[in-house]
Coordinates of N, CA and C and ligand atoms in Angstrom, one line a residue:
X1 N -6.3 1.9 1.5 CA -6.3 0.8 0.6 C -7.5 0.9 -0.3
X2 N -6.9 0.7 -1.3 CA -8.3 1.2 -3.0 C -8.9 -0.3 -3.4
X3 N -10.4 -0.4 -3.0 CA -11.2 -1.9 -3.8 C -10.9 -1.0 -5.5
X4 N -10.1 -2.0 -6.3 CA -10.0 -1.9 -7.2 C -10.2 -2.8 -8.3
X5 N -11.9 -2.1 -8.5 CA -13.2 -2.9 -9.2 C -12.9 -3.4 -10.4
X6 N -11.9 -3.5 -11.4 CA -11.4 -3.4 -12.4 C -11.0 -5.4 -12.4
X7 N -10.3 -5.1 -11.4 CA -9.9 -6.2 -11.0 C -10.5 -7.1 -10.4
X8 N -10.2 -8.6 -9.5 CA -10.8 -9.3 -9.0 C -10.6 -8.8 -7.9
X9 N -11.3 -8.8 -7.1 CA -11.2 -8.4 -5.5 C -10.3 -8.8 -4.8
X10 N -10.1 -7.9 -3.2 CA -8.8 -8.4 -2.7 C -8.5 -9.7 -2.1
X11 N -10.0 -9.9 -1.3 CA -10.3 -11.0 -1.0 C -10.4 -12.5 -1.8
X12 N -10.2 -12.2 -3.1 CA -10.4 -13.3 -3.5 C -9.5 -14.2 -4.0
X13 N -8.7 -15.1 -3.9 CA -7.4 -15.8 -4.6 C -8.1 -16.7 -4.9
X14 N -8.2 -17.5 -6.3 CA -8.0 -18.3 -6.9 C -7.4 -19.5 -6.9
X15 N -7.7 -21.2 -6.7 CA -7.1 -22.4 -6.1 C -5.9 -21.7 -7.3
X16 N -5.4 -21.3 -8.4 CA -5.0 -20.8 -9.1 C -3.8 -20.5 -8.4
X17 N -4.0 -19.2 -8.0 CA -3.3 -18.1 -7.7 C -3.1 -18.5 -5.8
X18 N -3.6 -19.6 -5.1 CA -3.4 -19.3 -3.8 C -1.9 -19.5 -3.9
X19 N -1.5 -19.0 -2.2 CA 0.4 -18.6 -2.4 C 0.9 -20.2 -2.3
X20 N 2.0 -20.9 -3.1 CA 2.2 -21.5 -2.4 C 3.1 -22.2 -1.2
X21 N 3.3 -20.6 -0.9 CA 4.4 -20.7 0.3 C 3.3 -20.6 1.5
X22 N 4.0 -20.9 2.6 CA 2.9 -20.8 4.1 C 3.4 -19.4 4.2
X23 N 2.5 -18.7 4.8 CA 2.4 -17.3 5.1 C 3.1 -17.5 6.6
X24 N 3.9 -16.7 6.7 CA 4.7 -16.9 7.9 C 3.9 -15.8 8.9
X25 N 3.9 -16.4 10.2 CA 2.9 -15.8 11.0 C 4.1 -14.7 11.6
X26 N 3.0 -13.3 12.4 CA 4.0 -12.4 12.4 C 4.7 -12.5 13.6
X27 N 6.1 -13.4 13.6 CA 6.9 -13.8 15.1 C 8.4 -13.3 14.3
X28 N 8.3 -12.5 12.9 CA 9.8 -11.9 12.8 C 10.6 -11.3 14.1
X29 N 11.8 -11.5 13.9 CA 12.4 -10.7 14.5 C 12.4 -9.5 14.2
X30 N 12.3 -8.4 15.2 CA 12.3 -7.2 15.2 C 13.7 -6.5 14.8
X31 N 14.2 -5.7 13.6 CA 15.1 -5.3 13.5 C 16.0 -4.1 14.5
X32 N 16.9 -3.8 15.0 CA 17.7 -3.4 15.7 C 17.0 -1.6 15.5
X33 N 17.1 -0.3 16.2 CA 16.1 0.7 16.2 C 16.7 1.2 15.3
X34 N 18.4 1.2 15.7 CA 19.0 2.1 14.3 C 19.2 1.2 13.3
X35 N 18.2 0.2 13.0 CA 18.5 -0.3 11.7 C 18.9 0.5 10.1
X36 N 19.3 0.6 9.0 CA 19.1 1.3 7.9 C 18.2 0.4 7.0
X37 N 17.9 1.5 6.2 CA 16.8 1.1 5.1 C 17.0 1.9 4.2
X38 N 16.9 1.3 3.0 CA 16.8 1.8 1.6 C 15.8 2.3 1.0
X39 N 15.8 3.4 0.1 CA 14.2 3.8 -0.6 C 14.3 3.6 -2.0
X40 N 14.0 2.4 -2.6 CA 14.1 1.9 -4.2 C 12.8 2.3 -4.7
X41 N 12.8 2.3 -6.2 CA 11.5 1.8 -7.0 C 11.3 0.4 -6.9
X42 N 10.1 0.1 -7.3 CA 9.3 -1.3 -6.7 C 8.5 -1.8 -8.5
X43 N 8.9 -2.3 -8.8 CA 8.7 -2.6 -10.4 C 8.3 -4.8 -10.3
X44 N 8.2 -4.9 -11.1 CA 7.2 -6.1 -12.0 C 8.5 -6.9 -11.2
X45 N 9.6 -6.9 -10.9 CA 10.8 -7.6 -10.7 C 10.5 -8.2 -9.3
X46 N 9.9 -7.4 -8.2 CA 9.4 -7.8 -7.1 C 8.0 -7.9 -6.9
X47 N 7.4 -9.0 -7.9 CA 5.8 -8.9 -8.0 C 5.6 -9.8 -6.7
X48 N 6.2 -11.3 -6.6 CA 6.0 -12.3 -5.8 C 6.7 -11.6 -4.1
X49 N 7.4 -11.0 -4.4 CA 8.2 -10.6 -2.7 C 6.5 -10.0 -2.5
X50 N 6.4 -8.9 -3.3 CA 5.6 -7.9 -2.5 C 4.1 -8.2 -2.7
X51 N 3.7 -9.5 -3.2 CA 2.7 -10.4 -3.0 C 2.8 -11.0 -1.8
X52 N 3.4 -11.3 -1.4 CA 3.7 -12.1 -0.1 C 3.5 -11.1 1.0
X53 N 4.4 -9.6 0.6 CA 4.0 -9.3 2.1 C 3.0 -8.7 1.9
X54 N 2.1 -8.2 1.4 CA 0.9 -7.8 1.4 C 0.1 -8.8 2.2
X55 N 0.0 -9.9 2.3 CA -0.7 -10.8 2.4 C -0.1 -10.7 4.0
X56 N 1.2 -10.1 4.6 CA 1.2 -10.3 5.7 C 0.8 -8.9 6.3
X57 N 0.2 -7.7 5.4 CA 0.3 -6.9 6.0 C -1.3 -6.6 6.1
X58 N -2.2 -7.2 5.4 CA -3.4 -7.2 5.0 C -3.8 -8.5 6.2
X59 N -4.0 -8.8 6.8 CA -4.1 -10.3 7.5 C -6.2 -10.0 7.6
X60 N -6.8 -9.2 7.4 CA -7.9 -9.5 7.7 C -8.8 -10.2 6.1
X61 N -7.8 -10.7 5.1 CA -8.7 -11.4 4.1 C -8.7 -10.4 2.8
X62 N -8.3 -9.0 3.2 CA -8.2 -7.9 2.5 C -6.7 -7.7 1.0
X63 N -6.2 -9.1 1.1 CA -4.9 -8.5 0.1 C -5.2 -8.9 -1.2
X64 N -4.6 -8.2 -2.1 CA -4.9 -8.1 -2.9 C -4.8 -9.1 -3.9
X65 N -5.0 -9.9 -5.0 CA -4.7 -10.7 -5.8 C -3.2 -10.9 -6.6
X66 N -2.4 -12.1 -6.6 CA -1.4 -11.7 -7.9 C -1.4 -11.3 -9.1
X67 N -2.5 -11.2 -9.6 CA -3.4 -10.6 -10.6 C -3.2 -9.0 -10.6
X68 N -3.6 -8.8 -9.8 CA -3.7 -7.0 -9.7 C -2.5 -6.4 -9.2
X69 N -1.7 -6.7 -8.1 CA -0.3 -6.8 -7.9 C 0.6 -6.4 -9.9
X70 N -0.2 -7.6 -10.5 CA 1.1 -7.7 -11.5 C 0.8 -6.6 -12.5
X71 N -0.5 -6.1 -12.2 CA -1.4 -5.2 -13.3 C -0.6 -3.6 -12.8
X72 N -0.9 -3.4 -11.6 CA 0.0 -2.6 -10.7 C 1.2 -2.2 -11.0
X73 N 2.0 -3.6 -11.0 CA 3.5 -3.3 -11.0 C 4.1 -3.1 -12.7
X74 N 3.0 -2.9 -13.7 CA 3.1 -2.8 -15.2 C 2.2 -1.3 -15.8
X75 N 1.6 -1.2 -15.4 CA 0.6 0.0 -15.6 C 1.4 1.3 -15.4
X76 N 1.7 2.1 -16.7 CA 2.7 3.3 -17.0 C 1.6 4.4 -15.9
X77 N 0.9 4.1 -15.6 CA 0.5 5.2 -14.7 C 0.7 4.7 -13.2
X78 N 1.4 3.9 -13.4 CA 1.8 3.3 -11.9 C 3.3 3.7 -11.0
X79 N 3.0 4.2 -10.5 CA 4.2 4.8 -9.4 C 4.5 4.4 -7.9
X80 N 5.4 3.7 -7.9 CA 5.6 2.5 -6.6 C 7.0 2.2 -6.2
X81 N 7.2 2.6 -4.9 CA 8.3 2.5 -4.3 C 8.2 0.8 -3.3
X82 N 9.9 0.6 -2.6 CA 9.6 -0.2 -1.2 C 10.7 0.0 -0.7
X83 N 10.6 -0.2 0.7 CA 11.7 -0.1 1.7 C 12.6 -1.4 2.2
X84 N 14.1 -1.2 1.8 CA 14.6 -2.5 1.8 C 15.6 -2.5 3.0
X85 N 15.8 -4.0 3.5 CA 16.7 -3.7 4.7 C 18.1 -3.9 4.1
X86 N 19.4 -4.0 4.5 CA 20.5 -3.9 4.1 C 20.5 -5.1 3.3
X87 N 20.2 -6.5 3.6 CA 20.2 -7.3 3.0 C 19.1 -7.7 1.6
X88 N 18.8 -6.3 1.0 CA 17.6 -5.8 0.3 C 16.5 -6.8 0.5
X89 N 15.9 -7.3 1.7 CA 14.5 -7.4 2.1 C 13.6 -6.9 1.7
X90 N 12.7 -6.7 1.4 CA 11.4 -5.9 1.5 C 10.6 -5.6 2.6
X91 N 11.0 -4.1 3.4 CA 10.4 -4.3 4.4 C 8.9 -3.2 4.1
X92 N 8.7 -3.0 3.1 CA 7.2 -2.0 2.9 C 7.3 -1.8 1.0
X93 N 6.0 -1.2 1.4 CA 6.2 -0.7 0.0 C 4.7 0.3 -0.4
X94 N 4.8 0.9 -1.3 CA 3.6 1.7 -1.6 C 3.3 1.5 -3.2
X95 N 2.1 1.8 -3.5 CA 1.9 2.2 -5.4 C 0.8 2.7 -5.0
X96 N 1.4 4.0 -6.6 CA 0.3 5.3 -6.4 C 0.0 5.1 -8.1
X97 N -1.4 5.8 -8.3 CA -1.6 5.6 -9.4 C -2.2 7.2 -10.4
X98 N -1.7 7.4 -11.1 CA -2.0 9.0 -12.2 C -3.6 7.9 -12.8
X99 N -4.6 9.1 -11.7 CA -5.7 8.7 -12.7 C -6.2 9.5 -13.9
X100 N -7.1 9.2 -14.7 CA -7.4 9.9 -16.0 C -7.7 10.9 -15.4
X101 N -8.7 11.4 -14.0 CA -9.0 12.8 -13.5 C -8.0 13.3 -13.2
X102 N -6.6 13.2 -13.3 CA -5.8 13.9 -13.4 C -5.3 14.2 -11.6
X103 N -5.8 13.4 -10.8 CA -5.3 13.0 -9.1 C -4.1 12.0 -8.5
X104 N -3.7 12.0 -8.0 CA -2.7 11.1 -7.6 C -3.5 10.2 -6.6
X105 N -3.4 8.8 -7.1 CA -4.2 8.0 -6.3 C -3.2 6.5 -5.1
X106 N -3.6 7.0 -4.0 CA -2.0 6.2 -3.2 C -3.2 5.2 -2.7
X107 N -3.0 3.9 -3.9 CA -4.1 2.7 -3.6 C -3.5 1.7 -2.6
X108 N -2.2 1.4 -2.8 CA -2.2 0.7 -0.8 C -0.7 0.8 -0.5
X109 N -0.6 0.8 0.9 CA 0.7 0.8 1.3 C 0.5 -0.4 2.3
X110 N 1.8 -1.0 2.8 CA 1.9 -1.9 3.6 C 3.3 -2.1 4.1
X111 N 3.5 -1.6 5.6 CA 4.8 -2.2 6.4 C 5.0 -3.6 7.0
X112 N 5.7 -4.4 6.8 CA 5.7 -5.8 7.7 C 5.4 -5.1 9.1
X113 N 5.0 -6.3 9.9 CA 4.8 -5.6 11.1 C 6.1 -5.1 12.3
X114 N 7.2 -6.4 11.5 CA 8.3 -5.9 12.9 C 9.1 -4.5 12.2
X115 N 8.4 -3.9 11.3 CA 9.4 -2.7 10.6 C 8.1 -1.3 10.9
X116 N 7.2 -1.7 12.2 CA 5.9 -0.4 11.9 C 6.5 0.6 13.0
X117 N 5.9 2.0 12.6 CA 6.6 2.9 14.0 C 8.0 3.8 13.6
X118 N 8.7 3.2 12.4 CA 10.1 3.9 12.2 C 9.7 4.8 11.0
X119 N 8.5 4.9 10.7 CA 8.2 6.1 9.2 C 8.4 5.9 8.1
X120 N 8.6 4.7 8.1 CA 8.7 4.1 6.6 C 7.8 4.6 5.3
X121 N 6.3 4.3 6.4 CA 5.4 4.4 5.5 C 5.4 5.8 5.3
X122 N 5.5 6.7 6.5 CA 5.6 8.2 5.6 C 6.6 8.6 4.8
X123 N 7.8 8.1 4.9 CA 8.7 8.2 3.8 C 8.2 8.1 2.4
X124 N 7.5 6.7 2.5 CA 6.7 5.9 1.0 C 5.9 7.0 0.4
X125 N 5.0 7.6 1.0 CA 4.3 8.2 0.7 C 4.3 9.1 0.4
X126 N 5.2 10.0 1.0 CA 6.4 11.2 0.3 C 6.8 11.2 -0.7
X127 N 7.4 10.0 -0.9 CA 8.0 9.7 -2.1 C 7.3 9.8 -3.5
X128 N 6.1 9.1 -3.0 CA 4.9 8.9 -4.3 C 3.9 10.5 -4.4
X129 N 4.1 11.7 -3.0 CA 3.7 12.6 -3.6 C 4.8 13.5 -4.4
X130 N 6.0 13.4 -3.9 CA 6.7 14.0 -4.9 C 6.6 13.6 -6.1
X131 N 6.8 12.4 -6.5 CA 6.7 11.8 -8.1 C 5.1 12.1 -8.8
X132 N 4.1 12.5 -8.1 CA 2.7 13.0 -8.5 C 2.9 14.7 -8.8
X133 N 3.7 15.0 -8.0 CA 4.1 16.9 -8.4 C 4.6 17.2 -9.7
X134 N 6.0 16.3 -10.1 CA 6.7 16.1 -11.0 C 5.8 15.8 -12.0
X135 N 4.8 14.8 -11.4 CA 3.6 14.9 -12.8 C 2.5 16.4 -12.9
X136 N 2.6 16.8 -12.6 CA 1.8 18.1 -12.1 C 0.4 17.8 -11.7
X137 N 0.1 17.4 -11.2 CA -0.8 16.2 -10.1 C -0.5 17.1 -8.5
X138 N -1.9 18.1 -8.5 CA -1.7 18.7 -7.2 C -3.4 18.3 -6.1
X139 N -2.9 17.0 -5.9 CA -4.6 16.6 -5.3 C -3.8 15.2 -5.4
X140 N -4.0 14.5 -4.4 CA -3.4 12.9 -3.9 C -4.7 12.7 -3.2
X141 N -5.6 11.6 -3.6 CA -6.6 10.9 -2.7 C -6.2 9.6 -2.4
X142 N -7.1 9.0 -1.2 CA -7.1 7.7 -1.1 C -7.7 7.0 -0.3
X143 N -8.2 5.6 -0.1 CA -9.2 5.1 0.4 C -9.1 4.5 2.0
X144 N -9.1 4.3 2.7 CA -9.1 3.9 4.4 C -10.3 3.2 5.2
X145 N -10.0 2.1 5.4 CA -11.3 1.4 5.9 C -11.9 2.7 7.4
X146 N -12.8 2.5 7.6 CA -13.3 3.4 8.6 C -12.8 2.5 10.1
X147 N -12.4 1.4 9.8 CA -11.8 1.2 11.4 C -10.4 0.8 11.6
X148 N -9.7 1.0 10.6 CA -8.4 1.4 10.1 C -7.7 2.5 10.9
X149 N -7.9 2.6 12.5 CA -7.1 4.1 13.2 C -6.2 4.3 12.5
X150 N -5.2 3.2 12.7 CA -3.4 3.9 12.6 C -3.3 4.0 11.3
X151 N -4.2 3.1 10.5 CA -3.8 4.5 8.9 C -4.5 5.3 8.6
X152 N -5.6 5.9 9.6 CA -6.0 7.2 9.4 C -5.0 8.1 10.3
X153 N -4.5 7.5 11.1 CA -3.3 8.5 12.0 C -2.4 8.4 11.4
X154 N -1.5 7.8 10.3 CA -0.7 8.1 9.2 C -1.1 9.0 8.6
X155 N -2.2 9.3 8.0 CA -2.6 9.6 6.7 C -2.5 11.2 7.3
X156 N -3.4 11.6 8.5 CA -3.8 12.6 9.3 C -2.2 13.1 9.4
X157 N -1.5 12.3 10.0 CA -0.3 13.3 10.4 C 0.5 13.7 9.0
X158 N 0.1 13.0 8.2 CA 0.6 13.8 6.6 C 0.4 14.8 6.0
X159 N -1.3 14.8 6.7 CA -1.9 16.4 6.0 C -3.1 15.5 5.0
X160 N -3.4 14.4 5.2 CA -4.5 14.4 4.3 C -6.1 14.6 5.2
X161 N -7.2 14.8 4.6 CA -8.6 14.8 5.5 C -9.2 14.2 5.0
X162 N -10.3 13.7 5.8 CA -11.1 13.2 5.7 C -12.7 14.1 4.8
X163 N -13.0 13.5 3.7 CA -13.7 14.1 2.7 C -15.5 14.1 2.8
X164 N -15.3 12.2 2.9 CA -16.4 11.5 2.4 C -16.5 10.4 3.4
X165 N -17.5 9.8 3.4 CA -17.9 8.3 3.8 C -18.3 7.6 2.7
X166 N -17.8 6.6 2.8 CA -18.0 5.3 1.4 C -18.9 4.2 2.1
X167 N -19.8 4.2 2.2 CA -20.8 3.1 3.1 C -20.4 1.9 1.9
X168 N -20.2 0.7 2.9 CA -20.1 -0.5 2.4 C -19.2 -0.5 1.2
X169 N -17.6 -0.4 1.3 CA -17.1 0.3 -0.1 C -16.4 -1.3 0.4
X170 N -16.0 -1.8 1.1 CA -15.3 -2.7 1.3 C -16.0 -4.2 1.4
X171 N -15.2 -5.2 0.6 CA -16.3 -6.2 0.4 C -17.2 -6.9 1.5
X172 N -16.7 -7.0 2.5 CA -16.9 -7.8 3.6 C -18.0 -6.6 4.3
X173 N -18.4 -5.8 3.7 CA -19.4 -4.4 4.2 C -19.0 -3.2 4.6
X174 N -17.7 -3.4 5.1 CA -17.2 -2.3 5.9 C -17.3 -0.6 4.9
X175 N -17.1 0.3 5.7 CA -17.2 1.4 5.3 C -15.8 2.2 4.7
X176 N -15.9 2.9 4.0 CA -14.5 3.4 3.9 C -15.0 5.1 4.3
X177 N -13.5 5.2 4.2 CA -13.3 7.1 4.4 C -12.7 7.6 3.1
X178 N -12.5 8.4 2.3 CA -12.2 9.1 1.6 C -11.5 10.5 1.9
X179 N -9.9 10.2 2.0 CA -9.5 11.4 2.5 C -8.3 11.8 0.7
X180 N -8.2 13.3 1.4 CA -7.2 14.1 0.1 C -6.5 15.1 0.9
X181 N -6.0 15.5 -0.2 CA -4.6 16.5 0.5 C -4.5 17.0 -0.7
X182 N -3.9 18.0 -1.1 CA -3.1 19.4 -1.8 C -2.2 18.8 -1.7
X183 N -1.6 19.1 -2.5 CA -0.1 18.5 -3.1 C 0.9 19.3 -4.0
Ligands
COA201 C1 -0.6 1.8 8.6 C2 0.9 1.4 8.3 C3 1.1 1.5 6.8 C4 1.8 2.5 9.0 O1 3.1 2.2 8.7 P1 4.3 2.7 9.6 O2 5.6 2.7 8.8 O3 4.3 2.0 10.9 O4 3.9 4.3 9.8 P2 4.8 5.5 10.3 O5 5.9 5.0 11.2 O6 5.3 6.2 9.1 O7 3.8 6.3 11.2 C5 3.8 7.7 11.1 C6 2.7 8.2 12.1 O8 1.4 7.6 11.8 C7 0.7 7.4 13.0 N1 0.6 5.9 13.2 C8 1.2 4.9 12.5 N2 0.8 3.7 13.0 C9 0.1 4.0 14.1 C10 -0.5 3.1 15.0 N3 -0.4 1.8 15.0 N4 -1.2 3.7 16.1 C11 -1.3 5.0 16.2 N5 -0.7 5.9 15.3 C12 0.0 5.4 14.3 C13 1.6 8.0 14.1 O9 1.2 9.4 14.2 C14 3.0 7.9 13.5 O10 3.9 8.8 14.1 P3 4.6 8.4 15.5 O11 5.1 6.9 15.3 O12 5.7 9.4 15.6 O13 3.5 8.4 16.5 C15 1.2 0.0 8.9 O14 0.8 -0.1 10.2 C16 0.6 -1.1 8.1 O15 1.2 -1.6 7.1 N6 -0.6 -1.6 8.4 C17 -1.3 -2.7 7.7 C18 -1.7 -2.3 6.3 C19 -2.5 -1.1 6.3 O16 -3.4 -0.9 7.1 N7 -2.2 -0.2 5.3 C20 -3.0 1.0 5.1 C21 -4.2 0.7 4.3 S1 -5.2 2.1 3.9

């Protein structure tokens, strides 16, 4: 997940911008194992769905603004999929971004939690490095809080490494990791 300084921070919503729907606490039902799932593009059309679930997938204060969400889902260098259930739900979703240095940048992904485990997220992310090849974009980085295991055990079983330490890269102090991959 990328602090993206451009913007207002993730932690911050605005009396403005707070949701105002109640954040549904995570007691979904768990979908069936052979559920199906769809792999769409994720565009400006689902700013508010995939505002919402970020907010359920980020729960430590960390999601992003609808501000940057909408900047995201409009930005021609933005490339972003999600995963829908039959009844096209939103059950994940990713955005990657073509930076000027010419890298493929995969700034956050997020599964609801009763859809984690089935590879969603590695699908997503697949998805977003194929669409970074096609741009000829051979180098995909991205940012990981340092106590973030299971998405460094995503990221790891994809093939990305760990590069760098980002001391205090995250607002609340925390550290990040900087990992990449060849692409
Ligand atoms: C991290 C996250 C995106 C993973 O999504 P997911 O769809 O469950 O991941 P996948 O099913 O594709 O996992 C693939 C592999 O990653 C590793 N992994 C994923 N989640 C893990 C966990 N909780 N514990 C240990 N390993 C995990 C495993 O190796 C897994 O393979 P396996 O299930 O065969 O063991 C999801 O847990 C999430 O949305 N978390 C909250 C938001 C977040 O932290 N996003 C990343 C910000 S940098």
């Amino acid at each position: 997940m990328a602090v993206l300084k451009k913007f207002r921070p993730r932690w911050w919503l605005s009396s403005r911008q707070a949701p105002t729907h109640t954040i549904q606490p995570n007691i979904a039902l768990v979908p069936p194992v052979n559920a199906r799932y769809d792999l769409r593009p994720l565009t400006v059309a689902q700013l508010d769905e995939c505002w919402h679930l970020d907010q359920r997938c980020f729960v430590d204060g960390e999601a992003y603004s609808r501000d940057t969400f909408e900047y995201l889902l409009t930005a021609p260098e933005s490339i972003s999929y999600r995963v829908v259930m039959q009844n096209s739900a939103m059950a994940g979703f990713v955005i990657g971004l073509m930076e000027p240095d010419h890298t493929g940048h995969i700034t956050t992904v997020g599964i609801a939690p009763e859809h984690r485990r089935r590879r969603l997220a590695s699908c997503l992310i697949k998805r977003v490095e194929d669409a970074f090849r096609r741009r000829d974009v051979r180098l995909a980085r991205l940012e990981v809080r340092s106590t973030n295991i299971s998405a460094q055990k995503l990221y790891m079983s994809l093939g990305y490494s760990v590069t760098q330490r980002l001391p205090k890269y995250y607002s609340n102090g925390g550290d990040g990791l900087l990992m990449v991959k060849a692409i």
